[in-house]
Short mmCIF file of C-alpha atoms and ligand atoms in Angstrom, two decimals:
data_model
loop_
_atom_site.label_atom_id
_atom_site.label_comp_id
_atom_site.label_asym_id
_atom_site.label_seq_id
_atom_site.Cartn_x
_atom_site.Cartn_y
_atom_site.Cartn_z
CA UNK A 959 -4.82 44.54 -7.64
CA UNK A 960 -4.40 41.33 -10.02
CA UNK A 961 -6.97 40.31 -12.54
CA UNK A 962 -7.87 36.55 -12.71
CA UNK A 963 -5.85 35.85 -16.13
CA UNK A 964 -2.74 36.81 -13.93
CA UNK A 965 -3.75 35.39 -10.91
CA UNK A 966 -4.05 32.11 -12.59
CA UNK A 967 -0.55 32.62 -14.60
CA UNK A 968 1.09 33.04 -11.65
CA UNK A 969 -0.58 30.22 -9.59
CA UNK A 970 0.25 27.74 -12.20
CA UNK A 971 3.12 29.12 -14.16
CA UNK A 972 4.44 27.01 -17.26
CA UNK A 973 7.77 26.74 -18.62
CA UNK A 974 9.54 27.22 -15.24
CA UNK A 975 12.99 25.99 -15.35
CA UNK A 976 16.36 25.71 -17.30
CA UNK A 977 16.99 24.06 -20.46
CA UNK A 978 19.92 22.12 -20.51
CA UNK A 979 22.62 23.01 -22.56
CA UNK A 980 20.57 25.73 -24.18
CA UNK A 981 20.75 26.93 -27.87
CA UNK A 982 20.70 30.44 -26.26
CA UNK A 983 20.29 32.28 -22.78
CA UNK A 984 19.77 35.56 -21.31
CA UNK A 985 19.85 37.00 -17.90
CA UNK A 986 18.55 40.49 -16.89
CA UNK A 987 18.20 42.45 -13.91
CA UNK A 988 15.31 45.18 -13.32
CA UNK A 989 16.81 48.25 -12.68
CA UNK A 990 13.58 49.70 -10.72
CA UNK A 991 13.26 46.74 -8.09
CA UNK A 992 16.93 44.54 -8.39
CA UNK A 993 14.66 41.50 -9.25
CA UNK A 994 16.25 38.95 -11.97
CA UNK A 995 15.01 36.58 -14.67
CA UNK A 996 16.68 34.03 -16.77
CA UNK A 997 15.32 32.43 -19.97
CA UNK A 998 17.03 29.50 -21.98
CA UNK A 999 15.73 28.93 -25.13
CA UNK A 1000 16.46 25.71 -27.44
CA UNK A 1001 15.99 26.68 -30.98
CA UNK A 1002 15.98 24.76 -34.65
CA UNK A 1003 16.50 26.14 -37.47
CA UNK A 1004 15.72 29.38 -36.43
CA UNK A 1005 12.67 28.50 -34.53
CA UNK A 1006 11.94 28.45 -30.89
CA UNK A 1007 11.18 24.89 -29.88
CA UNK A 1008 11.20 25.25 -26.36
CA UNK A 1009 11.57 28.00 -23.54
CA UNK A 1010 12.18 28.17 -20.02
CA UNK A 1011 12.43 30.75 -17.26
CA UNK A 1012 13.66 31.25 -14.02
CA UNK A 1013 13.31 34.28 -11.81
CA UNK A 1014 14.17 36.01 -8.61
CA UNK A 1015 10.68 38.33 -9.06
CA UNK A 1016 7.23 39.44 -8.14
CA UNK A 1017 3.98 37.60 -9.27
CA UNK A 1018 4.23 39.99 -12.08
CA UNK A 1019 7.54 38.78 -13.27
CA UNK A 1020 6.37 35.12 -13.01
CA UNK A 1021 2.87 35.28 -14.59
CA UNK A 1022 4.65 37.69 -17.57
CA UNK A 1023 7.18 35.42 -18.13
CA UNK A 1024 5.35 32.27 -18.16
CA UNK A 1025 2.88 34.15 -20.86
CA UNK A 1026 6.26 35.19 -22.55
CA UNK A 1027 7.59 31.84 -23.21
CA UNK A 1028 4.31 30.25 -24.03
CA UNK A 1029 3.89 33.05 -26.74
CA UNK A 1030 7.35 32.46 -27.99
CA UNK A 1031 7.40 28.71 -28.36
CA UNK A 1032 6.88 28.34 -32.02
CA UNK A 1033 7.93 31.52 -33.63
CA UNK A 1034 11.15 32.48 -35.48
CA UNK A 1035 13.81 34.31 -33.80
CA UNK A 1036 12.62 37.29 -36.05
CA UNK A 1037 9.39 37.10 -34.51
CA UNK A 1038 10.19 36.69 -31.18
CA UNK A 1039 12.72 39.58 -31.39
CA UNK A 1040 9.32 41.63 -32.06
CA UNK A 1041 7.38 40.47 -29.14
CA UNK A 1042 6.96 43.40 -26.75
CA UNK A 1043 6.09 43.72 -23.17
CA UNK A 1044 3.13 45.43 -23.82
CA UNK A 1045 2.17 42.74 -26.63
CA UNK A 1046 2.64 39.87 -23.28
CA UNK A 1047 0.65 42.22 -20.75
CA UNK A 1048 -2.49 42.63 -23.49
CA UNK A 1049 -2.29 38.38 -23.55
CA UNK A 1050 -2.71 38.96 -19.68
CA UNK A 1051 -5.57 41.58 -20.20
CA UNK A 1052 -3.40 44.27 -18.26
CA UNK A 1053 -1.18 44.53 -15.22
CA UNK A 1054 -1.57 47.28 -12.75
CA UNK A 1055 0.49 50.33 -14.02
CA UNK A 1056 2.98 49.91 -11.20
CA UNK A 1057 3.84 46.32 -12.00
CA UNK A 1058 4.37 47.54 -16.03
CA UNK A 1059 8.12 47.69 -15.24
CA UNK A 1060 8.08 43.73 -14.25
CA UNK A 1061 6.90 42.64 -17.39
CA UNK A 1062 9.81 44.38 -19.31
CA UNK A 1063 12.09 41.38 -17.81
CA UNK A 1064 10.98 38.42 -19.81
CA UNK A 1065 10.92 40.47 -23.11
CA UNK A 1066 14.43 41.75 -22.72
CA UNK A 1067 15.85 38.42 -21.49
CA UNK A 1068 14.30 36.56 -24.53
CA UNK A 1069 16.04 39.38 -26.66
CA UNK A 1070 19.76 38.57 -24.87
CA UNK A 1071 18.86 34.82 -25.51
CA UNK A 1072 18.43 35.39 -28.98
CA UNK A 1073 21.44 37.43 -29.16
CA UNK A 1074 23.29 34.69 -27.47
CA UNK A 1075 22.13 32.30 -29.80
CA UNK A 1076 23.36 34.30 -32.91
CA UNK A 1077 26.51 34.96 -31.34
CA UNK A 1078 27.13 31.03 -30.78
CA UNK A 1079 25.99 30.44 -34.66
CA UNK A 1080 28.92 32.86 -35.11
CA UNK A 1081 31.26 31.23 -33.06
CA UNK A 1082 31.27 33.94 -31.00
CA UNK A 1083 31.10 33.48 -26.95
CA UNK A 1084 29.32 36.07 -24.89
CA UNK A 1085 30.46 36.82 -21.43
CA UNK A 1086 27.20 35.68 -19.41
CA UNK A 1087 28.87 36.57 -15.91
CA UNK A 1088 27.28 40.13 -15.89
CA UNK A 1089 23.74 40.70 -15.51
CA UNK A 1090 22.40 43.68 -17.56
CA UNK A 1091 20.01 45.95 -15.57
CA UNK A 1092 17.21 46.82 -17.91
FE1 FES B 2442 10.25 43.23 -9.40
FE2 FES B 2442 8.31 42.81 -10.30
S1 FES B 2442 8.74 43.99 -8.41
S2 FES B 2442 9.91 42.30 -10.97
#
């Protein structure tokens, strides 16, 4: 079902965990399966220096989050906002069609974390108690 690259990313995921006092954090749920993804970011001068993820998700969610976090480290926040789940899936050389929805979690959680970062910069505080289902 999964290709070798996805299996490798699942078996040895990178950037698992949580950044303490993150500059941005985002949690989203998947409306299809109910799984949840949380991304925390360390951002300096609009450049993502570190990204970590935690998930209650499947192998595809873990593989795509590992890959997405690796891809956004070093990007500016504007570049990271343009990262699509399709690009992450391409990096992993494909996912089974029924698993594409799992790859949306990382994209959306990264976007939400950047939204949180920008809100904090403007002195606003986003209510993070509700999980948004995408
Ligand atoms: Fe829920 Fe994959 S089945 S994230």
